[in-house]
């Protein structure tokens, strides 16, 4: 049953009537059959006789425009939700809008405000959604004259801390903006950045300039520029600035210390294993063992030569060893160095060992020379 609150004007073309019939607004019209109107229909308080429909087929015309959908299903297995199409608020100064209301749920899931731009929401024949465009070329295409933006807002309504992020792009950069914390831009990509400027592999390795990183961090350059990593403190304080690397054994700090030198040290040790100053001088902490690749500093790694029980090889044995092997004892041959390389710490220690052995040989020779000189003087001195 449909109740018309206005006068129903029936033209001569409807039901074959020859005159207009005015029906009181309080009377209901019940039609127990299908209704076909060969023309346009106007419903509402402000419809008039001789309404100019133009191309309108169905027109609602009054100051409160609603289309209500009552679902009278009574079985629990069928949906019963009621919906409504609402045009504009009813209050003075209210919102001008087109809305779809979930009546039973007390919600309005869809609204279009007056003066929204053309193609604010557009779905093309391929299912692509255009926001601001009628020709979307991707599943979701956002078009705007100034910095098209996607906002992600967690409003705190579910008990979590409120936080808002923006994902946007313009002629300057593509960026992620932390709108909740001073609109900082923690992530930016500039136009024309090369392919794989940052590339994260399936195993978590990060490539910079490469799509196939072979290490946790793999940096490559294809142009003439040098590949470099810069760590810089710009806050003007004397605090250390740095980053950390792991070699699966120790956590290493790599930083610029308060003297402006670049330092490598085991995290938490307080000892600088390697240090390079602003003039390019290299300082390496001495480690006196055969497993150190390189070491330097005060103190000797070969002072065991001067211990009383050190087995100093007699010179005739040294001569025989050299004649047979063509190198000094306890020193790698040229062929070994060529084949295996050289451990600088070990090599330096062995060279120092040879130098200290030379001093012992020289001191022994000097004792012999002094003894022979004394005997010669005794022979040459007349009685």
Short mmCIF file of C-alpha atoms in Angstrom, two decimals:
data_model
loop_
_atom_site.label_atom_id
_atom_site.label_comp_id
_atom_site.label_asym_id
_atom_site.label_seq_id
_atom_site.Cartn_x
_atom_site.Cartn_y
_atom_site.Cartn_z
CA UNK A 1 0.00 0.00 0.00
CA UNK A 2 1.32 3.46 -0.89
CA UNK A 3 0.06 6.64 0.72
CA UNK A 4 0.27 9.84 -1.30
CA UNK A 5 0.29 12.92 0.83
CA UNK A 6 -0.40 15.21 -2.14
CA UNK A 7 -3.10 15.53 -4.71
CA UNK A 8 -2.72 12.91 -7.44
CA UNK A 9 -3.16 14.37 -10.89
CA UNK A 10 -4.12 11.80 -13.50
CA UNK A 11 -3.82 12.95 -17.10
CA UNK A 12 -6.19 12.02 -19.87
CA UNK A 13 -3.59 9.57 -21.15
CA UNK A 14 -3.88 7.44 -18.00
CA UNK A 15 -6.75 4.90 -17.77
CA UNK A 16 -8.52 6.61 -20.67
CA UNK A 17 -10.07 9.36 -18.50
CA UNK A 18 -11.16 12.47 -20.33
CA UNK A 19 -10.66 14.97 -17.53
CA UNK A 20 -8.40 15.69 -14.62
CA UNK A 21 -9.62 14.25 -11.36
CA UNK A 22 -8.52 15.88 -8.12
CA UNK A 23 -8.27 13.42 -5.26
CA UNK A 24 -8.16 14.78 -1.69
CA UNK A 25 -4.76 14.49 -0.07
CA UNK A 26 -6.22 12.48 2.80
CA UNK A 27 -7.55 9.72 0.57
CA UNK A 28 -5.48 6.58 -0.05
CA UNK A 29 -5.32 5.08 -3.49
CA UNK A 30 -5.17 1.29 -3.44
CA UNK A 31 -4.41 -0.41 -6.75
CA UNK A 32 -4.80 -4.17 -6.64
CA UNK A 33 -2.81 -4.76 -9.79
CA UNK A 34 0.38 -3.77 -11.54
CA UNK A 35 0.63 -0.03 -12.20
CA UNK A 36 2.02 1.25 -15.45
CA UNK A 37 2.36 4.99 -15.93
CA UNK A 38 2.93 5.97 -19.51
CA UNK A 39 4.71 9.19 -18.66
CA UNK A 40 6.59 10.80 -15.76
CA UNK A 41 5.67 10.70 -12.07
CA UNK A 42 6.00 13.51 -9.54
CA UNK A 43 5.53 12.85 -5.82
CA UNK A 44 5.73 15.41 -3.05
CA UNK A 45 3.96 18.43 -1.59
CA UNK A 46 5.29 20.79 -4.23
CA UNK A 47 4.25 18.91 -7.39
CA UNK A 48 1.99 21.10 -9.55
CA UNK A 49 -0.46 20.59 -12.36
CA UNK A 50 1.44 20.88 -15.62
CA UNK A 51 4.76 19.88 -14.03
CA UNK A 52 7.55 20.27 -16.54
CA UNK A 53 9.43 16.97 -16.27
CA UNK A 54 12.07 17.43 -18.94
CA UNK A 55 13.81 14.09 -19.04
CA UNK A 56 12.81 13.12 -15.48
CA UNK A 57 10.95 9.83 -15.17
CA UNK A 58 10.43 9.94 -11.41
CA UNK A 59 10.58 13.19 -9.48
CA UNK A 60 10.40 13.77 -5.71
CA UNK A 61 9.53 17.37 -4.96
CA UNK A 62 9.17 18.86 -1.50
CA UNK A 63 11.27 20.16 1.42
CA UNK A 64 11.89 16.77 3.07
CA UNK A 65 13.07 14.16 0.59
CA UNK A 66 13.42 10.55 1.68
CA UNK A 67 13.06 7.12 0.10
CA UNK A 68 12.50 4.52 2.78
CA UNK A 69 12.96 0.77 2.30
CA UNK A 70 10.99 -1.30 4.85
CA UNK A 71 11.87 -4.99 4.87
CA UNK A 72 8.94 -6.84 6.43
CA UNK A 73 10.57 -10.27 6.48
CA UNK A 74 9.47 -12.14 9.60
CA UNK A 75 11.54 -15.34 9.36
CA UNK A 76 14.79 -15.35 11.32
CA UNK A 77 16.60 -16.81 8.34
CA UNK A 78 15.90 -13.79 6.12
CA UNK A 79 17.54 -10.33 6.40
CA UNK A 80 15.25 -7.61 7.74
CA UNK A 81 17.42 -4.49 7.64
CA UNK A 82 15.68 -1.21 6.75
CA UNK A 83 17.47 1.38 4.63
CA UNK A 84 16.83 4.94 3.52
CA UNK A 85 18.04 7.36 0.89
CA UNK A 86 18.21 10.80 2.50
CA UNK A 87 18.50 14.08 0.63
CA UNK A 88 19.71 16.98 2.83
CA UNK A 89 19.26 17.55 6.56
CA UNK A 90 15.87 18.73 7.82
CA UNK A 91 17.28 21.34 10.24
CA UNK A 92 17.87 25.00 9.43
CA UNK A 93 21.47 25.40 8.26
CA UNK A 94 21.87 21.63 8.05
CA UNK A 95 24.08 19.71 5.70
CA UNK A 96 23.31 19.56 1.98
CA UNK A 97 24.00 15.98 1.02
CA UNK A 98 22.97 12.68 -0.53
CA UNK A 99 23.18 9.81 1.98
CA UNK A 100 22.39 6.17 2.35
CA UNK A 101 21.26 5.40 5.90
CA UNK A 102 21.29 2.06 7.71
CA UNK A 103 18.07 2.72 9.63
CA UNK A 104 18.15 -0.30 11.93
CA UNK A 105 21.86 0.14 12.62
CA UNK A 106 21.58 3.91 13.21
CA UNK A 107 24.46 4.54 10.81
CA UNK A 108 25.12 6.45 7.61
CA UNK A 109 27.73 4.46 5.68
CA UNK A 110 27.65 6.59 2.53
CA UNK A 111 27.38 10.37 2.01
CA UNK A 112 28.09 12.79 -0.82
CA UNK A 113 28.17 16.45 0.13
CA UNK A 114 26.94 19.21 -2.16
CA UNK A 115 29.62 20.77 -4.38
CA UNK A 116 31.77 17.63 -4.35
CA UNK A 117 33.96 17.75 -7.50
CA UNK A 118 33.08 15.79 -10.59
CA UNK A 119 34.23 12.16 -10.47
CA UNK A 120 34.89 12.29 -6.73
CA UNK A 121 34.11 8.58 -6.86
CA UNK A 122 34.11 6.79 -10.20
CA UNK A 123 34.04 3.05 -10.95
CA UNK A 124 34.85 2.17 -14.56
CA UNK A 125 33.86 -0.87 -16.57
CA UNK A 126 36.96 -2.74 -15.42
CA UNK A 127 36.16 -2.31 -11.73
CA UNK A 128 38.87 0.33 -11.29
CA UNK A 129 38.06 3.09 -8.80
CA UNK A 130 38.84 6.68 -9.69
CA UNK A 131 39.01 9.34 -6.98
CA UNK A 132 38.97 12.64 -8.83
CA UNK A 133 39.21 11.00 -12.26
CA UNK A 134 36.84 9.27 -14.72
CA UNK A 135 39.69 7.40 -16.38
CA UNK A 136 41.37 5.33 -13.64
CA UNK A 137 44.33 3.28 -14.92
CA UNK A 138 44.91 1.25 -11.75
CA UNK A 139 42.67 -0.56 -9.26
CA UNK A 140 42.59 2.66 -7.19
CA UNK A 141 43.58 5.90 -8.90
CA UNK A 142 43.72 9.18 -6.93
CA UNK A 143 43.99 12.40 -8.91
CA UNK A 144 44.33 15.92 -7.50
CA UNK A 145 45.95 19.20 -8.47
CA UNK A 146 48.10 19.44 -5.34
CA UNK A 147 49.67 16.51 -3.46
CA UNK A 148 47.14 13.65 -3.71
CA UNK A 149 47.14 12.01 -0.28
CA UNK A 150 45.93 8.85 1.42
CA UNK A 151 45.37 9.27 5.17
CA UNK A 152 45.55 6.38 7.66
CA UNK A 153 44.02 7.47 10.97
CA UNK A 154 43.77 5.36 14.10
CA UNK A 155 41.35 7.39 16.21
CA UNK A 156 41.71 5.62 19.56
CA UNK A 157 38.14 4.31 19.55
CA UNK A 158 39.34 0.69 19.94
CA UNK A 159 41.53 1.44 22.94
CA UNK A 160 44.78 1.89 21.06
CA UNK A 161 46.81 5.12 21.05
CA UNK A 162 45.64 7.53 18.37
CA UNK A 163 48.06 7.84 15.44
CA UNK A 164 47.73 9.32 11.97
CA UNK A 165 49.90 8.67 8.91
CA UNK A 166 49.71 10.19 5.43
CA UNK A 167 50.98 8.59 2.24
CA UNK A 168 51.31 11.23 -0.46
CA UNK A 169 53.24 12.38 -3.48
CA UNK A 170 53.91 15.50 -5.52
CA UNK A 171 56.51 17.00 -7.85
CA UNK A 172 59.04 17.11 -5.00
CA UNK A 173 58.82 13.64 -3.51
CA UNK A 174 56.79 10.60 -2.55
CA UNK A 175 56.62 10.53 1.23
CA UNK A 176 55.14 9.11 4.41
CA UNK A 177 54.14 11.80 6.89
CA UNK A 178 53.75 11.29 10.65
CA UNK A 179 50.82 13.66 11.05
CA UNK A 180 50.55 12.97 14.79
CA UNK A 181 54.10 14.09 15.55
CA UNK A 182 54.74 17.41 13.94
CA UNK A 183 54.11 16.19 10.36
CA UNK A 184 57.64 14.81 10.15
CA UNK A 185 58.61 12.99 6.94
CA UNK A 186 60.52 9.84 8.02
CA UNK A 187 60.47 8.32 4.52
CA UNK A 188 60.92 10.11 1.18
CA UNK A 189 61.65 9.12 -2.42
CA UNK A 190 62.65 11.79 -4.92
CA UNK A 191 61.43 11.77 -8.54
CA UNK A 192 63.72 9.95 -11.00
CA UNK A 193 65.30 7.81 -8.26
CA UNK A 194 66.82 4.75 -9.99
CA UNK A 195 65.26 1.30 -9.96
CA UNK A 196 66.01 -0.69 -6.78
CA UNK A 197 67.26 2.37 -4.89
CA UNK A 198 66.01 0.37 -1.90
CA UNK A 199 65.18 -3.28 -2.55
CA UNK A 200 64.29 -5.79 0.20
CA UNK A 201 64.74 -9.42 -0.82
CA UNK A 202 62.50 -12.26 0.33
CA UNK A 203 65.06 -13.26 2.98
CA UNK A 204 65.21 -9.72 4.40
CA UNK A 205 68.49 -8.68 2.77
CA UNK A 206 68.49 -5.01 1.76
CA UNK A 207 69.86 -3.89 -1.56
CA UNK A 208 70.67 -0.27 -2.36
CA UNK A 209 71.17 0.01 -6.09
CA UNK A 210 70.70 -3.73 -6.60
CA UNK A 211 67.67 -6.02 -6.84
CA UNK A 212 69.64 -9.08 -5.75
CA UNK A 213 71.44 -8.25 -2.49
CA UNK A 214 73.92 -10.92 -1.42
CA UNK A 215 74.44 -9.59 2.10
CA UNK A 216 72.24 -8.15 4.85
CA UNK A 217 73.12 -4.74 3.37
CA UNK A 218 74.43 -4.65 -0.20
CA UNK A 219 75.25 -1.27 -1.79
CA UNK A 220 76.13 -0.88 -5.46
CA UNK A 221 76.62 2.02 -7.84
CA UNK A 222 76.53 1.79 -11.62
CA UNK A 223 77.75 5.32 -12.36
CA UNK A 224 81.19 6.84 -11.87
CA UNK A 225 80.47 7.98 -8.31
CA UNK A 226 82.18 6.15 -5.45
CA UNK A 227 80.15 3.83 -3.24
CA UNK A 228 80.26 5.30 0.25
CA UNK A 229 78.51 5.14 3.60
CA UNK A 230 78.45 8.43 5.53
CA UNK A 231 77.64 8.70 9.23
CA UNK A 232 77.32 12.31 10.36
CA UNK A 233 76.45 14.03 13.63
CA UNK A 234 74.66 17.32 12.91
CA UNK A 235 73.40 18.24 16.40
CA UNK A 236 76.52 20.20 17.31
CA UNK A 237 77.16 18.32 20.55
CA UNK A 238 80.13 16.24 21.68
CA UNK A 239 78.10 13.04 21.73
CA UNK A 240 79.15 10.07 19.66
CA UNK A 241 77.44 9.42 16.34
CA UNK A 242 77.47 5.98 14.82
CA UNK A 243 75.89 2.72 13.79
CA UNK A 244 76.44 -0.94 14.64
CA UNK A 245 77.45 -4.04 12.68
CA UNK A 246 77.55 -7.70 13.71
CA UNK A 247 80.08 -10.32 12.60
CA UNK A 248 78.16 -13.15 14.37
CA UNK A 249 80.76 -13.08 17.15
CA UNK A 250 80.73 -9.58 18.55
CA UNK A 251 78.68 -6.45 18.15
CA UNK A 252 80.92 -3.72 16.78
CA UNK A 253 80.43 0.00 17.18
CA UNK A 254 81.48 2.10 14.21
CA UNK A 255 81.33 5.74 15.14
CA UNK A 256 82.85 9.19 15.14
CA UNK A 257 84.11 9.96 18.65
CA UNK A 258 84.44 13.24 20.49
CA UNK A 259 87.83 13.93 18.87
CA UNK A 260 86.35 13.71 15.40
CA UNK A 261 88.14 10.40 14.73
CA UNK A 262 86.50 7.34 13.17
CA UNK A 263 86.62 4.45 15.60
CA UNK A 264 85.87 0.71 15.55
CA UNK A 265 85.44 -1.02 18.89
CA UNK A 266 83.73 -4.03 20.43
CA UNK A 267 80.42 -2.78 21.83
CA UNK A 268 80.68 -2.13 25.55
CA UNK A 269 84.45 -2.77 25.74
CA UNK A 270 85.48 0.87 25.94
CA UNK A 271 88.58 -0.06 23.90
CA UNK A 272 89.22 1.30 20.42
CA UNK A 273 90.38 -1.56 18.21
CA UNK A 274 90.93 0.76 15.25
CA UNK A 275 90.99 4.53 14.94
CA UNK A 276 91.55 6.90 12.03
CA UNK A 277 92.11 10.58 12.79
CA UNK A 278 91.25 13.56 10.62
CA UNK A 279 94.76 13.55 9.11
CA UNK A 280 94.43 9.97 7.94
CA UNK A 281 96.68 8.43 10.59
CA UNK A 282 95.74 4.84 11.46
CA UNK A 283 95.94 3.49 15.00
CA UNK A 284 95.37 -0.22 15.70
CA UNK A 285 95.46 -1.76 19.14
CA UNK A 286 98.27 -4.30 19.52
CA UNK A 287 97.21 -7.92 19.95
CA UNK A 288 100.18 -10.23 20.41
CA UNK A 289 98.93 -13.54 19.08
CA UNK A 290 99.11 -15.48 15.87
CA UNK A 291 95.39 -15.11 15.15
CA UNK A 292 95.41 -11.34 14.81
CA UNK A 293 95.23 -10.13 11.23
CA UNK A 294 96.86 -6.81 12.05
CA UNK A 295 98.08 -5.06 15.13
CA UNK A 296 100.18 -2.10 16.21
CA UNK A 297 100.99 -0.06 19.27
CA UNK A 298 103.47 0.20 22.12
CA UNK A 299 105.08 -2.94 23.46
CA UNK A 300 106.70 -5.83 21.64
CA UNK A 301 105.12 -9.08 20.54
CA UNK A 302 108.49 -10.86 20.29
CA UNK A 303 110.16 -10.05 23.61
CA UNK A 304 110.18 -13.76 24.41
CA UNK A 305 113.45 -13.77 22.41
CA UNK A 306 115.15 -12.08 25.34
CA UNK A 307 114.08 -14.73 27.86
CA UNK A 308 117.05 -16.71 29.26
CA UNK A 309 115.69 -20.04 28.04
CA UNK A 310 115.00 -18.88 24.45
CA UNK A 311 116.46 -21.50 22.05
CA UNK A 312 118.55 -19.22 19.83
CA UNK A 313 119.56 -21.24 16.77
CA UNK A 314 123.33 -21.40 16.26
CA UNK A 315 124.52 -19.47 13.21
CA UNK A 316 125.88 -22.55 11.46
CA UNK A 317 122.38 -24.10 11.68
CA UNK A 318 120.89 -20.85 10.40
CA UNK A 319 123.33 -20.98 7.46
CA UNK A 320 122.33 -24.56 6.67
CA UNK A 321 118.61 -23.75 6.93
CA UNK A 322 118.98 -20.79 4.55
CA UNK A 323 120.99 -22.84 2.09
CA UNK A 324 118.29 -25.53 2.07
CA UNK A 325 115.05 -23.46 2.24
CA UNK A 326 116.04 -20.07 0.81
CA UNK A 327 114.38 -18.15 3.65
CA UNK A 328 114.87 -17.46 7.35
CA UNK A 329 113.62 -19.91 10.00
CA UNK A 330 110.07 -19.20 11.23
CA UNK A 331 109.46 -16.79 8.33
CA UNK A 332 107.15 -17.74 5.44
CA UNK A 333 108.73 -18.17 2.05
CA UNK A 334 107.92 -16.00 -0.95
CA UNK A 335 105.93 -18.87 -2.43
CA UNK A 336 103.82 -19.20 0.75
CA UNK A 337 103.06 -15.49 0.81
CA UNK A 338 102.14 -15.52 -2.87
CA UNK A 339 99.83 -18.50 -2.41
CA UNK A 340 98.23 -17.68 0.95
CA UNK A 341 98.84 -13.99 1.53
CA UNK A 342 100.30 -12.67 4.75
CA UNK A 343 98.97 -12.15 8.25
CA UNK A 344 100.35 -8.70 9.00
CA UNK A 345 100.33 -9.09 12.78
CA UNK A 346 102.04 -12.48 12.65
CA UNK A 347 104.44 -11.36 9.96
CA UNK A 348 105.44 -8.22 11.84
CA UNK A 349 105.98 -10.28 14.98
CA UNK A 350 108.26 -12.73 13.16
CA UNK A 351 110.25 -9.91 11.59
CA UNK A 352 110.68 -8.38 15.04
CA UNK A 353 111.72 -11.82 16.30
CA UNK A 354 114.47 -11.91 13.64
CA UNK A 355 115.60 -8.38 14.53
CA UNK A 356 115.83 -9.30 18.22
CA UNK A 357 117.68 -12.51 17.34
CA UNK A 358 120.14 -10.40 15.31
CA UNK A 359 120.79 -8.31 18.40
CA UNK A 360 121.52 -11.48 20.37
CA UNK A 361 123.89 -12.72 17.64
CA UNK A 362 125.53 -9.26 17.55
CA UNK A 363 125.91 -9.22 21.31
CA UNK A 364 127.49 -12.70 21.24
CA UNK A 365 129.82 -11.58 18.46
CA UNK A 366 130.67 -8.44 20.41
CA UNK A 367 131.60 -10.57 23.44
CA UNK A 368 133.84 -12.65 21.20
CA UNK A 369 135.36 -9.51 19.65
CA UNK A 370 135.97 -7.98 23.06
CA UNK A 371 137.64 -11.19 24.28
CA UNK A 372 139.84 -11.45 21.17
CA UNK A 373 140.71 -7.76 21.38
CA UNK A 374 141.77 -8.19 25.01
CA UNK A 375 143.95 -11.22 24.14
CA UNK A 376 145.47 -9.35 21.19
CA UNK A 377 146.29 -6.36 23.37
CA UNK A 378 147.84 -8.67 25.93
CA UNK A 379 150.04 -10.28 23.29
CA UNK A 380 151.09 -6.93 21.84
CA UNK A 381 151.94 -5.35 25.19
CA UNK A 382 155.67 -5.77 26.04
CA UNK A 383 156.51 -7.24 29.41
#
